[in-house]
PDB file of C-alpha atoms and ligand atoms in Angstrom:
ATOM      1  CA  MET A  24      -7.011 -15.788 -13.940  1.00  0.00           C
ATOM      2  CA  VAL A  25      -8.753 -12.503 -13.178  1.00  0.00           C
ATOM      3  CA  TYR A  26     -11.734 -12.742 -10.836  1.00  0.00           C
ATOM      4  CA  LEU A  27     -14.900 -10.690 -11.052  1.00  0.00           C
ATOM      5  CA  ARG A  28     -16.551 -10.375  -7.627  1.00  0.00           C
ATOM      6  CA  ASP A  29     -20.273 -10.097  -6.974  1.00  0.00           C
ATOM      7  CA  ALA A  30     -21.715  -7.671  -4.480  1.00  0.00           C
ATOM      8  CA  ASP A  31     -21.406 -10.126  -1.539  1.00  0.00           C
ATOM      9  CA  GLU A  32     -17.754 -10.765  -2.273  1.00  0.00           C
ATOM     10  CA  ILE A  33     -17.033  -7.035  -2.714  1.00  0.00           C
ATOM     11  CA  GLN A  34     -18.665  -6.501   0.704  1.00  0.00           C
ATOM     12  CA  ALA A  35     -16.404  -9.157   2.264  1.00  0.00           C
ATOM     13  CA  ILE A  36     -13.321  -7.525   0.749  1.00  0.00           C
ATOM     14  CA  ARG A  37     -14.610  -4.132   1.903  1.00  0.00           C
ATOM     15  CA  GLU A  38     -14.824  -5.401   5.491  1.00  0.00           C
ATOM     16  CA  ALA A  39     -11.216  -6.664   5.399  1.00  0.00           C
ATOM     17  CA  ALA A  40      -9.941  -3.598   3.637  1.00  0.00           C
ATOM     18  CA  GLN A  41     -11.798  -1.154   5.865  1.00  0.00           C
ATOM     19  CA  LEU A  42     -10.189  -2.801   8.894  1.00  0.00           C
ATOM     20  CA  VAL A  43      -6.809  -2.140   7.216  1.00  0.00           C
ATOM     21  CA  GLY A  44      -7.774   1.502   6.814  1.00  0.00           C
ATOM     22  CA  ARG A  45      -8.911   1.745  10.471  1.00  0.00           C
ATOM     23  CA  THR A  46      -5.639   0.097  11.600  1.00  0.00           C
ATOM     24  CA  LEU A  47      -3.644   2.685   9.688  1.00  0.00           C
ATOM     25  CA  ARG A  48      -5.715   5.501  11.200  1.00  0.00           C
ATOM     26  CA  MET A  49      -5.181   4.043  14.651  1.00  0.00           C
ATOM     27  CA  LEU A  50      -1.396   3.828  14.032  1.00  0.00           C
ATOM     28  CA  SER A  51      -1.274   7.421  12.865  1.00  0.00           C
ATOM     29  CA  GLY A  52      -1.955   8.449  16.453  1.00  0.00           C
ATOM     30  CA  HIS A  53       1.141   6.513  17.645  1.00  0.00           C
ATOM     31  CA  VAL A  54       3.749   7.511  15.043  1.00  0.00           C
ATOM     32  CA  ARG A  55       6.010   9.900  16.881  1.00  0.00           C
ATOM     33  CA  PRO A  56       9.658  10.209  17.925  1.00  0.00           C
ATOM     34  CA  GLY A  57      10.720   7.443  20.317  1.00  0.00           C
ATOM     35  CA  VAL A  58       8.195   4.779  19.344  1.00  0.00           C
ATOM     36  CA  THR A  59       9.749   1.592  18.006  1.00  0.00           C
ATOM     37  CA  THR A  60       8.514  -0.222  14.964  1.00  0.00           C
ATOM     38  CA  VAL A  61       7.906  -3.370  16.963  1.00  0.00           C
ATOM     39  CA  GLU A  62       5.592  -1.351  19.302  1.00  0.00           C
ATOM     40  CA  LEU A  63       3.614  -0.250  16.236  1.00  0.00           C
ATOM     41  CA  ASP A  64       3.467  -3.859  15.059  1.00  0.00           C
ATOM     42  CA  ARG A  65       2.000  -5.023  18.406  1.00  0.00           C
ATOM     43  CA  LEU A  66      -0.604  -2.218  18.420  1.00  0.00           C
ATOM     44  CA  ALA A  67      -1.610  -3.230  14.862  1.00  0.00           C
ATOM     45  CA  GLU A  68      -1.844  -6.918  15.585  1.00  0.00           C
ATOM     46  CA  THR A  69      -3.975  -6.366  18.722  1.00  0.00           C
ATOM     47  CA  PHE A  70      -6.282  -3.925  16.900  1.00  0.00           C
ATOM     48  CA  ILE A  71      -6.762  -6.289  13.921  1.00  0.00           C
ATOM     49  CA  ARG A  72      -7.490  -9.317  16.065  1.00  0.00           C
ATOM     50  CA  ASP A  73      -9.815  -7.279  18.375  1.00  0.00           C
ATOM     51  CA  HIS A  74     -11.840  -6.414  15.290  1.00  0.00           C
ATOM     52  CA  GLY A  75     -12.247  -9.927  14.017  1.00  0.00           C
ATOM     53  CA  GLY A  76      -9.402  -9.970  11.457  1.00  0.00           C
ATOM     54  CA  ARG A  77      -6.185 -11.815  11.027  1.00  0.00           C
ATOM     55  CA  PRO A  78      -2.949 -10.030  10.191  1.00  0.00           C
ATOM     56  CA  ALA A  79      -2.451 -11.393   6.675  1.00  0.00           C
ATOM     57  CA  PHE A  80       1.238 -10.580   6.426  1.00  0.00           C
ATOM     58  CA  LYS A  81       2.132 -12.620   9.488  1.00  0.00           C
ATOM     59  CA  GLY A  82       3.490 -15.945   8.249  1.00  0.00           C
ATOM     60  CA  TYR A  83       3.127 -14.952   4.568  1.00  0.00           C
ATOM     61  CA  ARG A  84       6.078 -16.676   2.972  1.00  0.00           C
ATOM     62  CA  GLY A  85       7.602 -16.695   6.436  1.00  0.00           C
ATOM     63  CA  PHE A  86       7.231 -12.950   7.152  1.00  0.00           C
ATOM     64  CA  PRO A  87       7.496 -12.592  10.971  1.00  0.00           C
ATOM     65  CA  ALA A  88       5.147  -9.674  11.721  1.00  0.00           C
ATOM     66  CA  SER A  89       1.782  -8.001  11.162  1.00  0.00           C
ATOM     67  CA  ILE A  90       2.961  -4.785   9.501  1.00  0.00           C
ATOM     68  CA  CYS A  91       5.789  -3.769   7.157  1.00  0.00           C
ATOM     69  CA  PRO A  92       7.342  -0.578   8.521  1.00  0.00           C
ATOM     70  CA  SER A  93       9.779   0.993   6.041  1.00  0.00           C
ATOM     71  CA  VAL A  94      11.782   4.012   7.269  1.00  0.00           C
ATOM     72  CA  ASN A  95      13.399   6.699   5.059  1.00  0.00           C
ATOM     73  CA  ALA A  96      15.403   4.953   2.298  1.00  0.00           C
ATOM     74  CA  GLU A  97      13.494   1.724   2.904  1.00  0.00           C
ATOM     75  CA  VAL A  98      10.866   1.267   0.196  1.00  0.00           C
ATOM     76  CA  VAL A  99       8.686  -1.603   1.378  1.00  0.00           C
ATOM     77  CA  HIS A 100       8.806  -4.942   3.272  1.00  0.00           C
ATOM     78  CA  GLY A 101      10.654  -3.644   6.318  1.00  0.00           C
ATOM     79  CA  ILE A 102      10.584  -5.875   9.390  1.00  0.00           C
ATOM     80  CA  PRO A 103       9.486  -4.445  12.781  1.00  0.00           C
ATOM     81  CA  GLY A 104      12.336  -4.186  15.280  1.00  0.00           C
ATOM     82  CA  SER A 105      13.968  -2.125  18.003  1.00  0.00           C
ATOM     83  CA  TYR A 106      14.477   0.962  15.845  1.00  0.00           C
ATOM     84  CA  ALA A 107      12.981   3.973  17.573  1.00  0.00           C
ATOM     85  CA  LEU A 108      11.552   6.611  15.229  1.00  0.00           C
ATOM     86  CA  ARG A 109      13.362   9.970  15.142  1.00  0.00           C
ATOM     87  CA  GLU A 110      12.069  13.465  14.471  1.00  0.00           C
ATOM     88  CA  GLY A 111      12.308  14.063  10.746  1.00  0.00           C
ATOM     89  CA  ASP A 112      11.945  10.397   9.675  1.00  0.00           C
ATOM     90  CA  ILE A 113       9.312   9.200   7.234  1.00  0.00           C
ATOM     91  CA  ILE A 114       7.791   5.783   7.779  1.00  0.00           C
ATOM     92  CA  GLY A 115       5.742   3.747   5.326  1.00  0.00           C
ATOM     93  CA  ILE A 116       3.414   1.301   7.060  1.00  0.00           C
ATOM     94  CA  ASP A 117       1.888  -1.467   4.964  1.00  0.00           C
ATOM     95  CA  VAL A 118      -0.929  -3.508   6.516  1.00  0.00           C
ATOM     96  CA  GLY A 119      -2.774  -6.580   5.284  1.00  0.00           C
ATOM     97  CA  VAL A 120      -5.855  -8.152   6.822  1.00  0.00           C
ATOM     98  CA  GLU A 121      -7.741 -11.405   6.147  1.00  0.00           C
ATOM     99  CA  LYS A 122     -11.298 -11.440   7.406  1.00  0.00           C
ATOM    100  CA  GLY A 123     -14.000 -13.958   6.427  1.00  0.00           C
ATOM    101  CA  GLY A 124     -11.751 -15.493   3.810  1.00  0.00           C
ATOM    102  CA  TYR A 125     -11.070 -12.247   1.960  1.00  0.00           C
ATOM    103  CA  HIS A 126      -8.130  -9.813   2.011  1.00  0.00           C
ATOM    104  CA  GLY A 127      -7.535  -6.102   2.241  1.00  0.00           C
ATOM    105  CA  ASP A 128      -4.181  -4.346   1.737  1.00  0.00           C
ATOM    106  CA  ALA A 129      -3.230  -0.671   2.178  1.00  0.00           C
ATOM    107  CA  ALA A 130      -0.297   1.527   3.096  1.00  0.00           C
ATOM    108  CA  ARG A 131       0.495   5.090   4.058  1.00  0.00           C
ATOM    109  CA  THR A 132       3.719   6.943   4.612  1.00  0.00           C
ATOM    110  CA  PHE A 133       3.752   9.128   7.709  1.00  0.00           C
ATOM    111  CA  ALA A 134       5.874  12.041   8.846  1.00  0.00           C
ATOM    112  CA  VAL A 135       7.589  11.613  12.200  1.00  0.00           C
ATOM    113  CA  GLY A 136       7.251  15.034  13.787  1.00  0.00           C
ATOM    114  CA  ASP A 137       8.556  17.834  11.605  1.00  0.00           C
ATOM    115  CA  ILE A 138      10.106  16.587   8.304  1.00  0.00           C
ATOM    116  CA  SER A 139      12.068  18.431   5.586  1.00  0.00           C
ATOM    117  CA  ALA A 140      10.240  20.251   2.811  1.00  0.00           C
ATOM    118  CA  ALA A 141      11.719  17.747   0.352  1.00  0.00           C
ATOM    119  CA  ALA A 142      10.371  14.762   2.286  1.00  0.00           C
ATOM    120  CA  SER A 143       7.022  16.475   2.683  1.00  0.00           C
ATOM    121  CA  ARG A 144       6.821  16.986  -1.066  1.00  0.00           C
ATOM    122  CA  LEU A 145       7.674  13.364  -1.757  1.00  0.00           C
ATOM    123  CA  LEU A 146       4.824  12.241   0.525  1.00  0.00           C
ATOM    124  CA  GLN A 147       2.364  14.638  -1.106  1.00  0.00           C
ATOM    125  CA  VAL A 148       3.303  13.687  -4.658  1.00  0.00           C
ATOM    126  CA  THR A 149       3.133   9.975  -3.912  1.00  0.00           C
ATOM    127  CA  GLU A 150      -0.314  10.258  -2.319  1.00  0.00           C
ATOM    128  CA  GLU A 151      -1.492  12.385  -5.257  1.00  0.00           C
ATOM    129  CA  ALA A 152      -0.101   9.733  -7.631  1.00  0.00           C
ATOM    130  CA  LEU A 153      -2.249   7.130  -5.887  1.00  0.00           C
ATOM    131  CA  GLU A 154      -5.332   9.409  -6.089  1.00  0.00           C
ATOM    132  CA  ARG A 155      -4.767   9.925  -9.806  1.00  0.00           C
ATOM    133  CA  ALA A 156      -4.267   6.222 -10.342  1.00  0.00           C
ATOM    134  CA  VAL A 157      -7.435   5.317  -8.454  1.00  0.00           C
ATOM    135  CA  ARG A 158      -9.463   7.596 -10.756  1.00  0.00           C
ATOM    136  CA  GLN A 159      -8.268   5.486 -13.708  1.00  0.00           C
ATOM    137  CA  ALA A 160      -9.657   2.247 -12.136  1.00  0.00           C
ATOM    138  CA  ARG A 161     -12.759   2.315 -14.299  1.00  0.00           C
ATOM    139  CA  ALA A 162     -14.376  -0.491 -16.384  1.00  0.00           C
ATOM    140  CA  GLY A 163     -13.128  -0.160 -19.970  1.00  0.00           C
ATOM    141  CA  ASN A 164      -9.848   1.485 -19.045  1.00  0.00           C
ATOM    142  CA  ARG A 165      -6.635  -0.608 -19.187  1.00  0.00           C
ATOM    143  CA  ILE A 166      -4.053  -1.360 -16.497  1.00  0.00           C
ATOM    144  CA  GLY A 167      -1.682   0.933 -18.394  1.00  0.00           C
ATOM    145  CA  ASP A 168      -3.921   3.897 -17.638  1.00  0.00           C
ATOM    146  CA  ILE A 169      -3.264   3.325 -13.955  1.00  0.00           C
ATOM    147  CA  SER A 170       0.455   2.799 -14.510  1.00  0.00           C
ATOM    148  CA  HIS A 171       0.740   5.941 -16.593  1.00  0.00           C
ATOM    149  CA  ALA A 172      -1.168   8.087 -14.084  1.00  0.00           C
ATOM    150  CA  VAL A 173       1.423   7.185 -11.382  1.00  0.00           C
ATOM    151  CA  GLN A 174       4.500   7.516 -13.596  1.00  0.00           C
ATOM    152  CA  SER A 175       3.561  10.797 -15.244  1.00  0.00           C
ATOM    153  CA  HIS A 176       2.759  12.478 -11.907  1.00  0.00           C
ATOM    154  CA  ALA A 177       5.835  11.144 -10.105  1.00  0.00           C
ATOM    155  CA  GLU A 178       8.324  11.893 -12.913  1.00  0.00           C
ATOM    156  CA  GLY A 179       6.645  15.165 -13.715  1.00  0.00           C
ATOM    157  CA  ASN A 180       7.561  16.232 -10.162  1.00  0.00           C
ATOM    158  CA  GLY A 181      11.186  15.039 -10.508  1.00  0.00           C
ATOM    159  CA  PHE A 182      10.832  11.769  -8.661  1.00  0.00           C
ATOM    160  CA  SER A 183      11.292   8.220  -9.887  1.00  0.00           C
ATOM    161  CA  VAL A 184       9.079   5.120  -9.888  1.00  0.00           C
ATOM    162  CA  VAL A 185      10.136   1.747  -8.437  1.00  0.00           C
ATOM    163  CA  ARG A 186       9.798  -0.793 -11.238  1.00  0.00           C
ATOM    164  CA  THR A 187      10.543  -4.130  -9.663  1.00  0.00           C
ATOM    165  CA  LEU A 188       7.478  -4.097  -7.332  1.00  0.00           C
ATOM    166  CA  VAL A 189       3.905  -3.729  -8.498  1.00  0.00           C
ATOM    167  CA  GLY A 190       0.313  -3.593  -7.369  1.00  0.00           C
ATOM    168  CA  HIS A 191      -1.927  -6.604  -7.781  1.00  0.00           C
ATOM    169  CA  GLY A 192      -5.339  -8.147  -7.842  1.00  0.00           C
ATOM    170  CA  ILE A 193      -6.643  -9.042  -4.350  1.00  0.00           C
ATOM    171  CA  GLY A 194      -9.450 -11.145  -2.972  1.00  0.00           C
ATOM    172  CA  ARG A 195      -9.327 -14.725  -1.716  1.00  0.00           C
ATOM    173  CA  GLU A 196      -5.583 -14.366  -1.974  1.00  0.00           C
ATOM    174  CA  MET A 197      -3.472 -11.390  -1.004  1.00  0.00           C
ATOM    175  CA  HIS A 198      -1.808 -11.361  -4.383  1.00  0.00           C
ATOM    176  CA  GLU A 199      -3.797 -12.272  -7.456  1.00  0.00           C
ATOM    177  CA  GLU A 200      -3.678 -11.389 -11.115  1.00  0.00           C
ATOM    178  CA  PRO A 201      -3.336  -8.965 -12.718  1.00  0.00           C
ATOM    179  CA  GLN A 202      -0.070  -7.167 -11.908  1.00  0.00           C
ATOM    180  CA  VAL A 203      -0.539  -3.424 -11.639  1.00  0.00           C
ATOM    181  CA  PRO A 204       2.784  -1.715 -12.532  1.00  0.00           C
ATOM    182  CA  ASN A 205       3.418   1.886 -11.553  1.00  0.00           C
ATOM    183  CA  TYR A 206       5.037   2.742 -14.893  1.00  0.00           C
ATOM    184  CA  GLY A 207       4.205   2.231 -18.516  1.00  0.00           C
ATOM    185  CA  PRO A 208       2.227   3.714 -21.432  1.00  0.00           C
ATOM    186  CA  PRO A 209      -1.476   4.493 -21.198  1.00  0.00           C
ATOM    187  CA  ALA A 210      -4.121   2.435 -23.068  1.00  0.00           C
ATOM    188  CA  ARG A 211      -2.044  -0.743 -22.869  1.00  0.00           C
ATOM    189  CA  GLY A 212      -2.346  -3.939 -20.899  1.00  0.00           C
ATOM    190  CA  PRO A 213      -5.369  -5.892 -19.645  1.00  0.00           C
ATOM    191  CA  ARG A 214      -8.753  -4.191 -19.815  1.00  0.00           C
ATOM    192  CA  LEU A 215     -10.397  -3.441 -16.465  1.00  0.00           C
ATOM    193  CA  MET A 216     -13.826  -4.937 -15.806  1.00  0.00           C
ATOM    194  CA  ALA A 217     -16.540  -4.136 -13.251  1.00  0.00           C
ATOM    195  CA  GLY A 218     -16.146  -6.467 -10.295  1.00  0.00           C
ATOM    196  CA  GLN A 219     -12.367  -6.534 -10.354  1.00  0.00           C
ATOM    197  CA  VAL A 220     -10.591  -5.648  -7.084  1.00  0.00           C
ATOM    198  CA  ILE A 221      -6.995  -4.437  -7.230  1.00  0.00           C
ATOM    199  CA  ALA A 222      -4.397  -3.015  -4.854  1.00  0.00           C
ATOM    200  CA  ILE A 223      -2.806   0.099  -6.341  1.00  0.00           C
ATOM    201  CA  GLU A 224       0.436   0.955  -4.655  1.00  0.00           C
ATOM    202  CA  PRO A 225       2.877   3.580  -6.005  1.00  0.00           C
ATOM    203  CA  MET A 226       6.389   3.357  -4.561  1.00  0.00           C
ATOM    204  CA  ILE A 227       8.184   6.593  -5.379  1.00  0.00           C
ATOM    205  CA  ASN A 228      11.832   7.507  -4.774  1.00  0.00           C
ATOM    206  CA  SER A 229      13.292  10.977  -4.408  1.00  0.00           C
ATOM    207  CA  GLY A 230      16.429   9.792  -6.255  1.00  0.00           C
ATOM    208  CA  GLY A 231      16.964   6.973  -8.747  1.00  0.00           C
ATOM    209  CA  HIS A 232      14.458   4.132  -9.291  1.00  0.00           C
ATOM    210  CA  GLU A 233      16.805   1.323  -8.506  1.00  0.00           C
ATOM    211  CA  VAL A 234      16.350  -0.726  -5.322  1.00  0.00           C
ATOM    212  CA  VAL A 235      18.270  -3.430  -3.465  1.00  0.00           C
ATOM    213  CA  VAL A 236      17.277  -6.083  -0.931  1.00  0.00           C
ATOM    214  CA  GLU A 237      18.795  -5.903   2.521  1.00  0.00           C
ATOM    215  CA  SER A 238      20.653  -8.841   4.051  1.00  0.00           C
ATOM    216  CA  ASP A 239      17.525  -9.703   6.128  1.00  0.00           C
ATOM    217  CA  GLY A 240      16.066 -10.989   2.863  1.00  0.00           C
ATOM    218  CA  TRP A 241      12.961  -8.816   3.088  1.00  0.00           C
ATOM    219  CA  THR A 242      13.647  -5.122   3.370  1.00  0.00           C
ATOM    220  CA  ILE A 243      13.777  -3.284   0.019  1.00  0.00           C
ATOM    221  CA  ARG A 244      15.619   0.009   0.044  1.00  0.00           C
ATOM    222  CA  THR A 245      16.741   2.578  -2.540  1.00  0.00           C
ATOM    223  CA  LYS A 246      20.098   1.772  -4.082  1.00  0.00           C
ATOM    224  CA  ASP A 247      21.272   5.392  -3.812  1.00  0.00           C
ATOM    225  CA  GLY A 248      20.007   5.920  -0.243  1.00  0.00           C
ATOM    226  CA  SER A 249      17.402   8.475  -1.300  1.00  0.00           C
ATOM    227  CA  LEU A 250      14.003   8.704   0.459  1.00  0.00           C
ATOM    228  CA  SER A 251      11.158   6.543  -0.664  1.00  0.00           C
ATOM    229  CA  ALA A 252       7.346   6.760  -0.062  1.00  0.00           C
ATOM    230  CA  HIS A 253       4.550   4.220  -0.487  1.00  0.00           C
ATOM    231  CA  PHE A 254       0.770   4.723  -0.494  1.00  0.00           C
ATOM    232  CA  GLU A 255      -1.668   1.936  -1.289  1.00  0.00           C
ATOM    233  CA  HIS A 256      -5.400   1.365  -1.476  1.00  0.00           C
ATOM    234  CA  THR A 257      -7.567  -1.659  -2.175  1.00  0.00           C
ATOM    235  CA  VAL A 258      -9.914  -0.488  -4.939  1.00  0.00           C
ATOM    236  CA  ALA A 259     -12.996  -2.054  -6.528  1.00  0.00           C
ATOM    237  CA  VAL A 260     -13.677  -1.397 -10.204  1.00  0.00           C
ATOM    238  CA  GLY A 261     -17.383  -0.674  -9.766  1.00  0.00           C
ATOM    239  CA  PRO A 262     -20.034  -0.279 -12.447  1.00  0.00           C
ATOM    240  CA  ASP A 263     -20.124   3.496 -11.678  1.00  0.00           C
ATOM    241  CA  GLY A 264     -16.410   4.024 -11.191  1.00  0.00           C
ATOM    242  CA  PRO A 265     -13.748   3.183  -8.643  1.00  0.00           C
ATOM    243  CA  GLU A 266     -14.484   2.634  -4.968  1.00  0.00           C
ATOM    244  CA  ILE A 267     -11.698   2.800  -2.377  1.00  0.00           C
ATOM    245  CA  LEU A 268     -12.474  -0.218  -0.206  1.00  0.00           C
ATOM    246  CA  SER A 269      -9.689   0.567   2.298  1.00  0.00           C
ATOM    247  CA  ASP A 270     -11.180   3.947   3.172  1.00  0.00           C
ATOM    248  CA  PRO A 271     -11.525   3.745   6.996  1.00  0.00           C
ATOM    249  CA  GLY A 272     -14.893   5.516   7.050  1.00  0.00           C
ATOM    250  CA  LYS A 273     -15.958   7.938   9.825  1.00  0.00           C
ATOM    251  CA  GLU A 274     -16.194   5.820  12.927  1.00  0.00           C
ATOM    252  CA  GLY A 275     -13.194   4.610  14.970  1.00  0.00           C
TER     253      GLY A 275
HETATM  254 MG1   MG B  20      -0.072  -4.699  -1.854  1.00  0.00          MG
END
């Protein structure tokens, strides 16, 4: 079942998603060598609750925290803990918020201090892949146009696309139909309609595309130990083109 949202529902999702964007912007000021991932989690939870939201990941299928921090070879779904960030790390932070019965979901991968040129390029290409994918989120296009935009940009730059995890519809639930893969041919798959809201989230590896699950049952990391980056936005398929609902806007 794919939902088409009216203007009031889009506004409700926008409020949740914008709070996600603002949380990520707040966290960007705290990502530095020495900070632990559990400290970032506490900052995020406090910020979300202070702004009228609920951390949507907390308790989701038993997940214990408000953010998913994923460092270096970790792809997504990392669990906050005592690890202190080190100069040269990259850290993906995925945040979900429920507010007023609707959800927002977004992620960014941050550099910790100075990072290698190779890591910097991975971050840049993954963010560009997301930007290109968002531009395809137009009524009349197909899901495959989004998938192809990510895959062609990532692979064209020598990186690989994680296949076992995908983007998704979002609204009343954190994960709704349709699935939004980050690979596949253009002009295939379900057609996009005005009023749909989807989370687009390329996960790009500097080495091979294969991933494994850590023994904690949550953390996904690259099988070959290569670096991985993750950028995500909640996007509305509007009548006049895509709108990034998780854009934090100008004010704090
Ligand atoms: Mg997501």
